[in-house]
Amino acid sequence: MTTLRDIAEELGLAVSVVSRALSPDPAKSAAVAVATRRRIQETAVRMQYRKNTAAAALRKGRNIGIGVWLPEARDRLVGLIAKGVGEGAMRENLPLFLSIGYTEDVFSEFIRMSSHYAHSGLISYAAPFIRFPELGGELRRYCERGGKMVMLSCYFEDFQIPGAVNVGIDDEYGGFLAGAHFRELAAPELFFFGVESKRYRGVCRGFGTPVPRLESPEQVAAVLDRNDSGGKPFAFAAASDSLAAEIQRLALQRGLTPGREVLMIGYNDSEIATSQPWPLTTIRQDMYQVGLQAVGALSSMVAGEEVKDVLIKPELIRRTTA
Amino acid sequence: MTTLRDIAEELGLAVSVVSRALSPDPAKSAAVAVATRRRIQETAVRMQYRKNTAAAALRKGRNIGIGVWLPEARDRLVGLIAKGVGEGAMRENLPLFLSIGYTEDVFSEFIRMSSHYAHSGLISYAAPFIRFPELGGELRRYCERGGKMVMLSCYFEDFQIPGAVNVGIDDEYGGFLAGAHFRELAAPELFFFGVESKRYRGVCRGFGTPVPRLESPEQVAAVLDRNDSGGKPFAFAAASDSLAAEIQRLALQRGLTPGREVLMIGYNDSEIATSQPWPLTTIRQDMYQVGLQAVGALSSMVAGEEVKDVLIKPELIRRTTA
DNA sequence: CTGAAAGCGCTAACAG
DNA sequence: CTGTTAGCGCTTTCAG
């Protein structure tokens, strides 16, 4: 294993110079001559130097690595975020402290650990209870003390932690894609199944007119039981694949064929989408990219760079139901 | 943060004694008086001592942290393993190097990183290509050099890396549960849909007699199209939920009602299971436990303890289809 | 059985 | 701009 000392001896320099040259902190990095730094960096590459993170952490008095909190795995999306985060961390040589759960307990334990351990930074999924003063307050204080944080897929437009950077999916655009697709198909009547959200507003914008919003299976059933469509298909944009699956179930129970008499578009491209009797047309979100970009953003923040929010565009996956 | 020195001062002892008392290495542990050790351990708990893993790693000359390789996330199972691994690592204060993928490239990059970094240990999912000499050989060499490794859910009965500990699901028992359930239901005829495997053999044992095995949707369709069951339901044990979903689709296309005219049991309790028009009766594997136990096993191995394979028992989740 | 001391590789003051 | 120095918390000799 190559150490700083090896490089220093090789070049006849002091260890500290090498350390400074190889550290990303821009403030200190000015303190090394450009030529020297270049020589050092070249030698580091040639000798396959990799920083001993344990030693760096020890010296810095804080544990190195990033704390990651993801919601409980209800579908494969979490796995995909984890994949992105894992790969990003690997690239940056950053160890992970990974916590997955969807309860306040898990989250507050995570916060406790992170504060206690003062990791290099935090990546946190934006769960609803982040708004609770006790938990959100911890995060806020973490950022105030100079902690670096990335929030994943923040749906809460009215909730923002100062200093935190958001990385997520452009949900409004996802809804737009669904609405626009139905407009192209010339669907005579469109319904949205799910709560008021960016997705819903996107659907309305894409379709071109305000779309009635349904919140319960009963309301969906009532629409399907209507007999006034004149043979034209009912169209539904759902806020998730599982809601779209619910629509499909209700349709099948009534002998209506998905993709012909009832059109539906899901959201997420989860495993549900492909495993339905009529595989769902849906909106895919690249959660792998979300994870990857989150680590990238965090590592830039730690290096002292200015980082902007990242919004990733979803895409329409066309299958059998619309 | 409590350090060894804090404890030493509190008790009027030397740091080295405290270190020895708190280290799990059995050889050295003899060198502390039993009473002293008890006092030290109590004080450590009282003062909420947590070992600084970075310092320990530095001193021991190896990078701390465990390398984890999981397959690409096709369903929520990977997320659940990740959850278990994350929580286990958090408890042990072990950083993670997480790699998720299902290609040789990702895996070999993972191996390269891990060897280079000499992590505390490795947790690897047993992918088919582990059998390839190049990749399996790397793992084998890693273990030979004293590296600690845990293999997850090893399906390859004829492939075993010496020194590695297996943590996984008792698949044969999972099959047994399905077979036994059909026997209780007095299903007249049972088919297995999937490849020859522990699951299949378990199904046969649970049902009490050898069960015909089908490998393609066409074969399933042929069974469903038979007209000789005398009104009794066909029963299927599938090797996965998605295969069970396939059976359900074929049944619905023929106007047969799942749970009445066609019985089916899936495997995995994935999201597919609950989102089918007729939610699947299935076998649930506790992948969270798998992840948790894997870290536990690895950390024991690192501490020099003797560790045995861990087999976790799956359970039957009864829903609408059997 | 316990204590003193050295040093893992790195960073950050400070002095030159 | 570069070098010197002093540790971070822990483990491991080696003396007592």
XYZ file of C-alpha atoms (C1' of nucleotides) in Angstrom:
676
model
C 0.000 0.000 0.000
C 1.364 3.347 -1.039
C 1.261 6.018 1.656
C 1.802 9.740 1.599
C 5.271 9.131 2.938
C 6.168 6.918 0.006
C 5.217 9.682 -2.376
C 7.003 12.303 -0.296
C 10.207 10.272 -0.270
C 9.964 9.545 -3.950
C 9.823 13.268 -4.683
C 11.960 14.522 -1.816
C 9.093 16.508 -0.313
C 7.486 16.747 3.089
C 4.498 14.578 3.827
C 2.335 17.583 4.614
C 2.875 19.093 1.177
C 1.778 15.887 -0.419
C -1.220 15.750 1.859
C -2.254 19.262 0.942
C -1.788 18.638 -2.737
C -3.959 15.584 -2.604
C -6.738 17.051 -0.484
C -9.679 18.558 -2.275
C -10.122 21.458 0.128
C -9.692 24.473 -2.119
C -8.669 26.842 0.667
C -5.612 24.817 1.586
C -4.873 23.659 -1.894
C -3.779 27.149 -2.837
C -0.839 26.608 -0.555
C 0.968 24.280 -2.962
C 2.827 25.368 -6.062
C 1.035 24.362 -9.222
C 4.039 22.527 -10.604
C 4.596 20.665 -7.348
C 0.968 19.670 -7.185
C 1.092 18.300 -10.705
C 4.180 16.252 -9.937
C 2.541 14.931 -6.799
C -0.686 14.013 -8.516
C 1.131 12.224 -11.302
C 3.258 10.283 -8.859
C 0.192 9.398 -6.814
C -1.463 7.919 -9.851
C 1.688 6.129 -10.929
C 2.200 4.585 -7.496
C -1.497 3.744 -7.227
C -1.959 5.785 -4.131
C -5.317 5.534 -2.374
C -5.956 7.532 0.710
C -6.261 5.615 3.934
C -9.685 6.782 4.931
C -9.351 5.400 8.437
C -6.299 7.523 9.158
C -7.870 10.600 7.651
C -10.997 10.076 9.696
C -9.043 9.560 12.882
C -7.049 12.670 12.405
C -10.032 14.771 11.453
C -11.804 13.654 14.554
C -14.819 12.526 12.674
C -15.915 9.349 11.162
C -15.600 9.359 7.442
C -18.387 8.180 5.246
C -21.874 9.204 4.378
C -25.029 8.405 6.243
C -27.827 7.296 3.955
C -31.417 6.989 4.971
C -33.883 5.364 2.600
C -37.508 4.424 3.093
C -38.547 0.872 3.786
C -38.339 -1.212 0.646
C -41.862 -1.580 -0.664
C -40.738 -2.089 -4.197
C -37.626 -2.202 -6.253
C -37.147 1.544 -6.368
C -35.308 1.555 -3.086
C -32.985 -1.126 -4.361
C -32.265 1.026 -7.388
C -31.479 4.076 -5.302
C -29.225 1.896 -3.179
C -27.481 0.683 -6.300
C -26.800 4.238 -7.415
C -25.659 5.328 -3.997
C -23.437 2.265 -3.655
C -21.778 2.822 -6.993
C -21.311 6.521 -6.390
C -19.779 5.900 -3.005
C -17.490 3.256 -4.437
C -16.227 5.709 -7.036
C -15.527 8.342 -4.422
C -14.112 5.785 -2.036
C -16.639 6.806 0.587
C -17.901 4.273 3.089
C -21.626 4.142 3.678
C -23.752 4.045 6.767
C -26.999 2.776 5.398
C -30.297 2.878 7.192
C -33.515 1.689 5.609
C -36.864 1.986 7.292
C -40.083 3.861 7.312
C -40.717 4.570 10.942
C -39.820 7.505 13.092
C -37.823 5.199 15.311
C -35.487 4.097 12.565
C -35.133 7.633 11.349
C -34.435 9.187 14.691
C -31.899 6.479 15.473
C -30.280 7.307 12.160
C -30.163 10.995 12.985
C -28.738 10.239 16.392
C -26.007 8.054 14.951
C -25.188 10.555 12.268
C -24.886 13.464 14.635
C -22.907 11.363 17.039
C -20.594 10.171 14.364
C -20.438 13.333 12.332
C -20.120 11.626 9.004
C -18.897 13.507 5.979
C -22.488 14.073 4.964
C -26.025 12.819 4.845
C -28.331 11.606 2.132
C -31.898 11.417 3.291
C -35.109 10.438 1.663
C -37.837 12.970 2.313
C -40.340 11.082 4.417
C -43.515 12.806 5.569
C -42.435 12.881 9.186
C -39.399 14.941 8.326
C -41.819 17.790 8.834
C -42.215 16.898 12.488
C -40.341 19.489 14.500
C -38.280 16.977 16.461
C -36.923 15.149 13.424
C -36.823 17.940 10.903
C -35.266 20.101 13.593
C -32.389 17.662 13.978
C -31.712 17.822 10.262
C -31.992 21.560 10.250
C -29.511 21.841 13.081
C -27.205 19.406 11.324
C -27.141 21.693 8.297
C -26.776 24.801 10.395
C -23.652 23.404 11.998
C -22.218 23.086 8.518
C -23.249 19.490 7.873
C -23.731 18.653 4.233
C -27.010 17.130 3.218
C -28.806 15.901 0.134
C -32.566 15.356 0.157
C -33.964 12.753 -2.185
C -37.187 13.295 -4.132
C -38.594 16.026 -1.976
C -42.324 16.097 -2.565
C -42.916 18.742 0.034
C -42.842 21.965 -1.796
C -43.503 23.930 1.331
C -40.810 22.207 3.315
C -37.196 22.958 2.684
C -34.174 22.618 4.883
C -31.854 25.570 4.346
C -28.529 24.465 2.971
C -29.734 21.068 1.812
C -29.566 20.205 -1.869
C -32.456 18.348 -3.509
C -31.979 15.494 -5.920
C -35.089 13.944 -7.352
C -37.449 13.127 -10.129
C -39.315 15.772 -12.048
C -42.722 14.493 -11.030
C -44.641 17.233 -12.710
C -43.055 16.263 -15.998
C -43.888 12.609 -15.337
C -47.533 13.542 -14.995
C -47.240 15.674 -18.091
C -46.015 12.692 -20.121
C -49.055 10.648 -19.102
C -51.497 13.476 -19.837
C -49.892 14.251 -23.181
C -49.963 10.588 -24.174
C -53.685 10.407 -23.540
C -54.191 13.552 -25.542
C -52.313 11.970 -28.442
C -54.513 8.907 -28.139
C -57.483 11.276 -28.272
C -58.948 9.789 -25.120
C -62.353 11.457 -24.759
C -62.356 11.536 -20.974
C -59.488 11.253 -18.504
C -59.456 10.633 -14.757
C -56.640 10.838 -12.270
C -56.507 8.281 -9.468
C -54.490 9.492 -6.478
C -53.921 12.470 -4.243
C -53.375 16.074 -5.245
C -49.735 16.337 -6.214
C -47.224 17.490 -8.783
C -48.046 14.390 -10.752
C -51.686 15.367 -10.861
C -50.944 18.887 -11.968
C -48.615 17.540 -14.652
C -51.356 15.266 -15.951
C -53.726 18.220 -16.275
C -51.123 20.276 -18.097
C -50.271 17.418 -20.463
C -53.906 16.630 -21.234
C -54.656 20.271 -21.804
C -57.688 20.541 -19.570
C -58.397 20.036 -15.860
C -58.850 16.350 -15.076
C -61.274 14.980 -12.448
C -59.438 13.432 -9.557
C -60.600 10.205 -7.865
C -59.410 9.131 -4.465
C -61.002 5.757 -3.784
C -61.573 2.452 -5.576
C -65.288 3.064 -5.129
C -65.076 6.233 -7.180
C -63.176 4.373 -9.882
C -65.780 1.625 -9.840
C -68.534 4.202 -10.165
C -66.902 5.591 -13.294
C -66.495 2.129 -14.780
C -70.133 1.333 -14.056
C -71.338 4.403 -15.904
C -72.820 3.664 -19.253
C -72.569 6.986 -20.958
C -69.241 6.811 -22.689
C -70.794 5.820 -25.969
C -68.412 2.924 -26.449
C -65.357 5.104 -26.079
C -62.731 3.951 -23.596
C -62.371 5.423 -20.129
C -58.846 6.642 -19.490
C -57.058 6.745 -16.141
C -53.740 8.201 -15.074
C -52.780 6.665 -11.745
C -50.395 8.076 -9.177
C -48.665 4.684 -8.887
C -48.519 1.276 -10.513
C -50.366 -0.284 -7.630
C -53.242 2.146 -8.093
C -53.219 1.366 -11.813
C -53.306 -2.328 -10.903
C -56.342 -1.583 -8.767
C -58.048 -0.032 -11.772
C -57.131 -3.032 -13.885
C -58.609 -5.363 -11.288
C -61.878 -3.415 -11.185
C -62.000 -3.407 -14.976
C -61.422 -7.147 -15.248
C -64.125 -7.809 -12.677
C -66.511 -5.993 -14.997
C -65.354 -7.834 -18.083
C -63.714 -4.730 -19.529
C -60.492 -5.219 -21.459
C -57.521 -3.066 -20.473
C -55.984 -1.229 -23.385
C -59.262 -1.295 -25.286
C -62.255 -0.470 -23.137
C -60.255 0.941 -20.266
C -56.939 2.740 -20.673
C -54.562 3.228 -17.774
C -51.076 4.561 -17.151
C -49.253 3.719 -13.951
C -46.291 5.407 -12.332
C -42.933 3.972 -11.227
C -42.415 1.099 -13.639
C -42.281 -1.185 -10.642
C -42.426 -4.939 -10.853
C -46.196 -4.669 -10.648
C -46.285 -3.030 -14.031
C -44.916 -5.981 -15.969
C -46.584 -8.666 -13.919
C -50.162 -7.549 -14.468
C -52.351 -9.675 -16.714
C -52.214 -6.689 -19.063
C -48.758 -5.199 -18.512
C -49.025 -1.537 -17.630
C -48.008 1.413 -19.658
C -46.247 3.489 -17.030
C -43.850 6.300 -16.189
C -40.351 5.166 -15.325
C -38.197 7.082 -12.910
C -34.491 6.426 -13.021
C -33.880 5.955 -9.320
C -30.413 4.614 -10.004
C -29.503 8.028 -11.391
C -31.034 9.642 -8.339
C -28.756 7.656 -6.044
C -25.696 8.240 -8.177
C -26.259 11.963 -8.512
C -26.983 12.309 -4.818
C -23.543 10.997 -3.918
C -21.980 13.143 -6.593
C -23.710 16.229 -5.251
C -22.779 15.419 -1.680
C -19.170 14.804 -2.475
C -18.996 18.128 -4.330
C -20.536 19.847 -1.344
C -17.987 18.288 0.970
C -15.251 19.504 -1.348
C -16.643 22.987 -0.824
C -18.227 23.471 -4.218
C -21.495 25.234 -4.877
C -24.116 22.649 -5.825
C -27.530 23.133 -7.404
C -30.645 20.987 -7.144
C -30.844 18.079 -9.571
C -34.100 17.121 -11.283
C -34.144 13.945 -13.337
C -36.647 13.562 -16.149
C -38.833 10.446 -16.154
C -39.905 8.662 -19.345
C -43.003 6.983 -20.682
C -42.828 3.215 -21.036
C -45.478 2.043 -23.442
C -46.955 -1.400 -22.870
C -50.445 -2.772 -23.339
C -52.770 -0.541 -21.360
C -52.534 2.798 -23.141
C -17.452 10.681 22.687
C -16.153 8.261 25.275
C -12.698 6.878 24.538
C -10.652 4.133 26.113
C -8.760 6.784 27.992
C -11.930 8.113 29.583
C -12.721 4.671 30.902
C -9.153 4.110 32.041
C -9.124 7.379 33.957
C -12.510 6.704 35.485
C -11.215 3.397 36.878
C -7.617 4.370 37.486
C -6.323 1.799 35.022
C -4.032 1.906 32.010
C -5.523 2.342 28.562
C -3.969 -0.918 27.432
C -5.795 -2.927 30.049
C -9.071 -1.436 29.021
C -8.301 -2.123 25.394
C -7.551 -5.756 26.127
C -10.642 -6.169 28.226
C -12.836 -4.776 25.491
C -11.277 -6.679 22.628
C -12.929 -9.913 21.703
C -9.715 -11.711 20.843
C -9.854 -14.700 23.168
C -6.083 -15.262 23.272
C -5.314 -11.849 24.726
C -8.385 -11.674 26.851
C -6.874 -14.118 29.300
C -4.453 -11.406 30.242
C -7.012 -9.402 32.226
C -8.293 -10.336 35.660
C -11.908 -11.428 35.583
C -12.993 -8.851 38.141
C -11.179 -6.047 36.317
C -12.749 -7.047 33.047
C -16.213 -6.985 34.580
C -15.676 -3.541 36.014
C -14.385 -2.305 32.689
C -17.268 -3.724 30.740
C -19.810 -2.247 33.091
C -18.192 1.155 32.925
C -18.016 0.977 29.152
C -21.736 0.367 28.979
C -22.481 3.056 31.520
C -20.383 5.630 29.693
C -21.842 4.574 26.322
C -18.477 3.665 24.918
C -18.330 2.840 21.214
C -15.072 1.763 19.738
C -13.591 4.161 17.224
C -13.351 1.780 14.322
C -11.208 4.154 12.312
C -8.531 4.211 14.987
C -8.671 0.469 15.435
C -8.378 -0.045 11.704
C -5.471 2.334 11.429
C -3.588 0.630 14.184
C -4.300 -2.815 12.839
C -3.073 -1.756 9.445
C -6.149 -2.613 7.505
C -8.995 -0.664 6.119
C -12.151 -1.037 8.033
C -15.524 -1.737 6.504
C -17.270 -4.540 4.762
C -17.705 -4.986 1.065
C -21.210 -6.025 0.114
C -22.222 -7.280 -3.265
C -25.892 -7.769 -4.054
C -27.627 -8.677 -7.283
C -29.405 -6.085 -9.376
C -32.672 -5.059 -7.788
C -35.412 -6.827 -9.688
C -37.784 -6.767 -6.785
C -37.977 -5.614 -3.233
C -35.959 -8.520 -1.874
C -32.682 -6.795 -2.565
C -33.919 -3.730 -0.736
C -34.756 -5.910 2.229
C -31.337 -7.523 2.305
C -29.839 -4.056 2.087
C -31.981 -2.976 5.004
C -30.732 -5.859 7.119
C -27.138 -5.322 6.124
C -27.424 -1.599 6.777
C -28.881 -2.067 10.211
C -26.387 -4.757 11.156
C -23.496 -2.622 10.019
C -24.865 0.357 11.934
C -25.013 -1.712 15.102
C -21.446 -2.885 14.707
C -20.330 0.537 13.593
C -18.983 -0.906 10.383
C -18.907 1.174 7.217
C -20.215 -0.426 4.061
C -18.902 -0.608 0.554
C -22.021 -1.506 -1.330
C -22.138 -2.775 -4.857
C -25.333 -3.779 -6.575
C -25.408 -5.250 -10.029
C -25.879 -8.410 -11.930
C -23.109 -8.372 -14.450
C -19.636 -9.800 -14.365
C -18.222 -6.331 -14.828
C -19.779 -4.973 -11.686
C -18.761 -8.019 -9.766
C -15.176 -8.107 -10.897
C -14.817 -4.394 -10.180
C -16.166 -5.124 -6.726
C -13.665 -7.916 -6.175
C -10.833 -5.724 -7.350
C -11.779 -2.930 -4.974
C -12.228 -5.304 -2.099
C -8.910 -7.036 -2.525
C -7.150 -3.745 -2.902
C -8.781 -2.325 0.148
C -8.578 -5.361 2.339
C -11.831 -4.606 4.056
C -12.723 -6.317 7.260
C -14.730 -8.779 5.253
C -16.994 -9.498 2.338
C -20.656 -10.310 1.976
C -21.489 -11.615 -1.438
C -24.623 -12.816 -3.067
C -24.075 -16.109 -4.828
C -24.565 -15.266 -8.477
C -24.264 -17.967 -11.105
C -21.060 -16.566 -12.507
C -19.308 -16.986 -9.198
C -18.610 -20.419 -10.580
C -16.520 -18.947 -13.357
C -12.887 -19.671 -12.553
C -11.747 -16.042 -12.858
C -14.297 -14.625 -10.460
C -14.772 -17.538 -8.109
C -10.991 -17.856 -8.064
C -10.622 -14.319 -6.774
C -13.014 -15.051 -3.947
C -11.277 -18.306 -3.188
C -7.919 -16.593 -2.994
C -9.413 -13.883 -0.831
C -10.515 -16.511 1.669
C -7.248 -18.398 1.465
C -5.342 -15.286 2.441
C -7.445 -15.177 5.587
C -10.183 -12.884 4.261
C -13.542 -13.362 5.932
C -16.509 -13.962 3.715
C -20.221 -14.602 3.973
C -22.137 -16.021 1.026
C -25.806 -15.137 0.754
C -28.424 -17.673 -0.275
C -26.108 -20.096 -1.940
C -28.165 -22.181 -4.317
C -25.168 -23.980 -5.689
C -24.910 -27.091 -3.691
C -21.890 -28.261 -5.612
C -20.063 -24.980 -5.291
C -18.538 -23.990 -2.013
C -15.723 -21.637 -1.223
C -13.635 -23.056 1.586
C -13.710 -20.848 4.636
C -16.811 -18.921 3.579
C -19.901 -19.055 5.755
C -23.332 -19.368 4.142
C -26.325 -17.371 5.255
C -29.560 -17.999 3.446
C -33.092 -19.190 3.202
C -34.036 -22.805 3.726
C -35.484 -23.201 0.248
C -36.221 -26.847 0.592
C -38.396 -26.072 3.580
C -40.123 -23.304 1.621
C -41.060 -25.828 -1.034
C -42.133 -28.225 1.678
C -44.566 -25.639 3.085
C -46.224 -25.225 -0.303
C -46.457 -28.982 -0.901
C -47.790 -29.642 2.582
C -50.396 -26.905 2.211
C -51.731 -28.474 -0.976
C -51.825 -31.829 0.742
C -53.919 -30.314 3.534
C -56.231 -28.800 0.939
C -56.496 -32.287 -0.539
C -55.582 -30.981 -3.966
C -56.059 -33.962 -6.291
C -53.240 -33.094 -8.640
C -50.247 -30.811 -8.168
C -47.780 -29.357 -10.663
C -44.554 -27.486 -10.106
C -43.722 -24.603 -12.440
C -40.006 -23.856 -12.509
C -36.611 -25.469 -12.745
C -35.296 -28.436 -10.794
C -34.198 -27.058 -7.443
C -34.372 -27.377 -3.683
C -37.751 -25.711 -3.849
C -38.997 -28.373 -6.208
C -37.706 -31.198 -4.067
C -39.295 -29.591 -1.013
C -42.650 -29.401 -2.785
C -42.480 -33.118 -3.572
C -41.615 -33.973 0.008
C -44.385 -31.777 1.410
C -47.011 -33.125 -0.978
C -45.963 -36.662 -0.234
C -45.546 -37.863 -3.798
C -43.404 -36.872 -6.768
C -44.874 -33.859 -8.557
C -44.750 -33.294 -12.338
C -42.546 -30.380 -13.215
C -43.448 -27.848 -15.954
C -40.929 -25.521 -17.489
C -42.839 -23.350 -19.946
C -46.084 -21.354 -20.094
C -47.134 -23.628 -22.939
C -46.961 -26.645 -20.672
C -49.017 -24.819 -18.050
C -51.554 -23.846 -20.689
C -51.748 -27.469 -21.841
C -52.614 -28.565 -18.316
C -55.264 -25.845 -17.973
C -56.788 -26.854 -21.300
C -57.161 -30.460 -20.228
C -60.696 -31.401 -19.439
C -60.168 -34.458 -17.296
C -59.995 -33.038 -13.806
C -63.624 -33.838 -13.145
C -64.319 -30.376 -11.832
C -61.559 -30.568 -9.277
C -59.119 -27.669 -9.219
C -55.672 -27.829 -10.758
C -52.981 -26.920 -8.254
C -49.644 -25.262 -9.027
C -46.623 -24.559 -6.905
C -44.502 -21.956 -8.681
C -40.824 -21.280 -8.192
C -41.510 -17.541 -7.966
C -44.333 -15.048 -7.723
C -43.849 -13.959 -11.289
C -44.289 -17.534 -12.486
C -47.400 -17.807 -10.337
C -48.610 -14.553 -11.904
C -48.050 -16.166 -15.288
C -50.268 -19.063 -14.245
C -52.912 -16.647 -13.027
C -52.845 -14.802 -16.326
C -53.282 -18.040 -18.285
C -56.126 -19.067 -15.981
C -57.928 -15.739 -16.370
C -57.596 -15.894 -20.132
C -59.492 -19.196 -19.955
C -62.158 -17.859 -17.634
C -60.920 -19.977 -14.714
C -61.134 -18.422 -11.256
C -57.949 -18.460 -9.146
C -58.497 -19.949 -5.714
C -61.404 -22.012 -6.952
C -60.778 -23.653 -10.284
C -57.051 -23.111 -10.266
C -54.941 -23.031 -7.118
C -51.478 -21.517 -7.066
C -48.758 -20.717 -4.573
C -45.991 -18.304 -5.460
C -42.601 -17.792 -3.899
C -40.964 -14.635 -2.474
C -43.950 -12.605 -1.312
C -42.818 -9.915 -3.676
C -44.912 -6.933 -4.612
C -46.341 -8.988 -7.448
C -48.065 -11.252 -4.959
C -50.349 -8.610 -3.484
C -50.950 -6.699 -6.674
C -52.410 -9.561 -8.692
C -56.149 -9.473 -9.418
C -56.305 -12.452 -7.075
C -53.582 -11.823 -4.510
C -51.223 -14.754 -4.338
C -50.779 -17.196 -1.546
C -47.009 -17.375 -1.388
C -43.883 -18.287 0.558
C -42.232 -15.379 2.300
C -38.503 -15.272 2.837
C -37.235 -12.910 5.474
C -34.462 -11.276 3.511
C -34.085 -8.609 6.146
C -32.998 -11.331 8.562
C -30.617 -12.662 5.943
C -28.879 -9.303 5.710
C -28.805 -8.797 9.443
C -27.451 -12.245 10.187
C -24.872 -11.953 7.450
C -23.307 -8.928 9.107
C -23.519 -10.622 12.483
C -21.787 -13.707 11.161
C -19.110 -11.676 9.440
C -18.406 -9.590 12.465
C -18.061 -12.723 14.583
C -15.662 -14.166 12.043
C -13.587 -11.022 12.122
C -13.492 -11.284 15.898
C -11.977 -14.716 15.454
C -14.972 -16.756 16.487
C -16.059 -20.009 14.909
C -19.198 -19.388 12.879
C -21.644 -21.880 11.436
C -23.911 -21.581 8.418
C -27.238 -19.861 9.042
C -30.445 -21.128 7.437
C -33.567 -19.026 7.868
C -36.957 -20.689 7.678
C -39.506 -19.199 5.283
C -43.222 -19.054 6.046
C -46.477 -19.557 4.188
C -48.554 -16.425 3.579
C -52.093 -17.392 2.851
C -54.069 -15.146 0.540
C -56.692 -15.882 -2.095
C -55.179 -18.402 -4.470
C -54.723 -21.512 -2.326
C -1.781 -9.403 35.774
C -1.001 -4.312 34.759
C 1.504 -0.182 32.882
C 4.463 2.522 29.761
C 5.495 3.570 25.353
C 5.593 3.329 20.373
C 3.369 4.174 16.230
C -0.430 3.005 12.353
C -1.287 7.289 8.147
C -2.985 11.372 8.045
C -3.978 16.589 8.808
C -3.454 21.226 10.648
C -0.920 24.529 13.289
C 2.835 26.973 13.048
C 7.525 28.274 11.865
C 10.749 29.051 8.412
C 5.351 27.971 -0.715
C 7.433 24.121 2.099
C 8.905 21.760 6.382
C 8.409 20.512 11.285
C 5.750 18.869 14.719
C 2.062 17.133 17.418
C -1.317 14.312 17.952
C -6.384 11.680 16.588
C -7.752 6.528 19.511
C -6.349 2.335 19.347
C -3.416 -2.111 19.705
C 0.688 -4.389 20.774
C 5.091 -5.267 22.396
C 7.899 -5.261 26.332
C 8.917 -4.214 31.220
C 7.590 -4.278 35.712
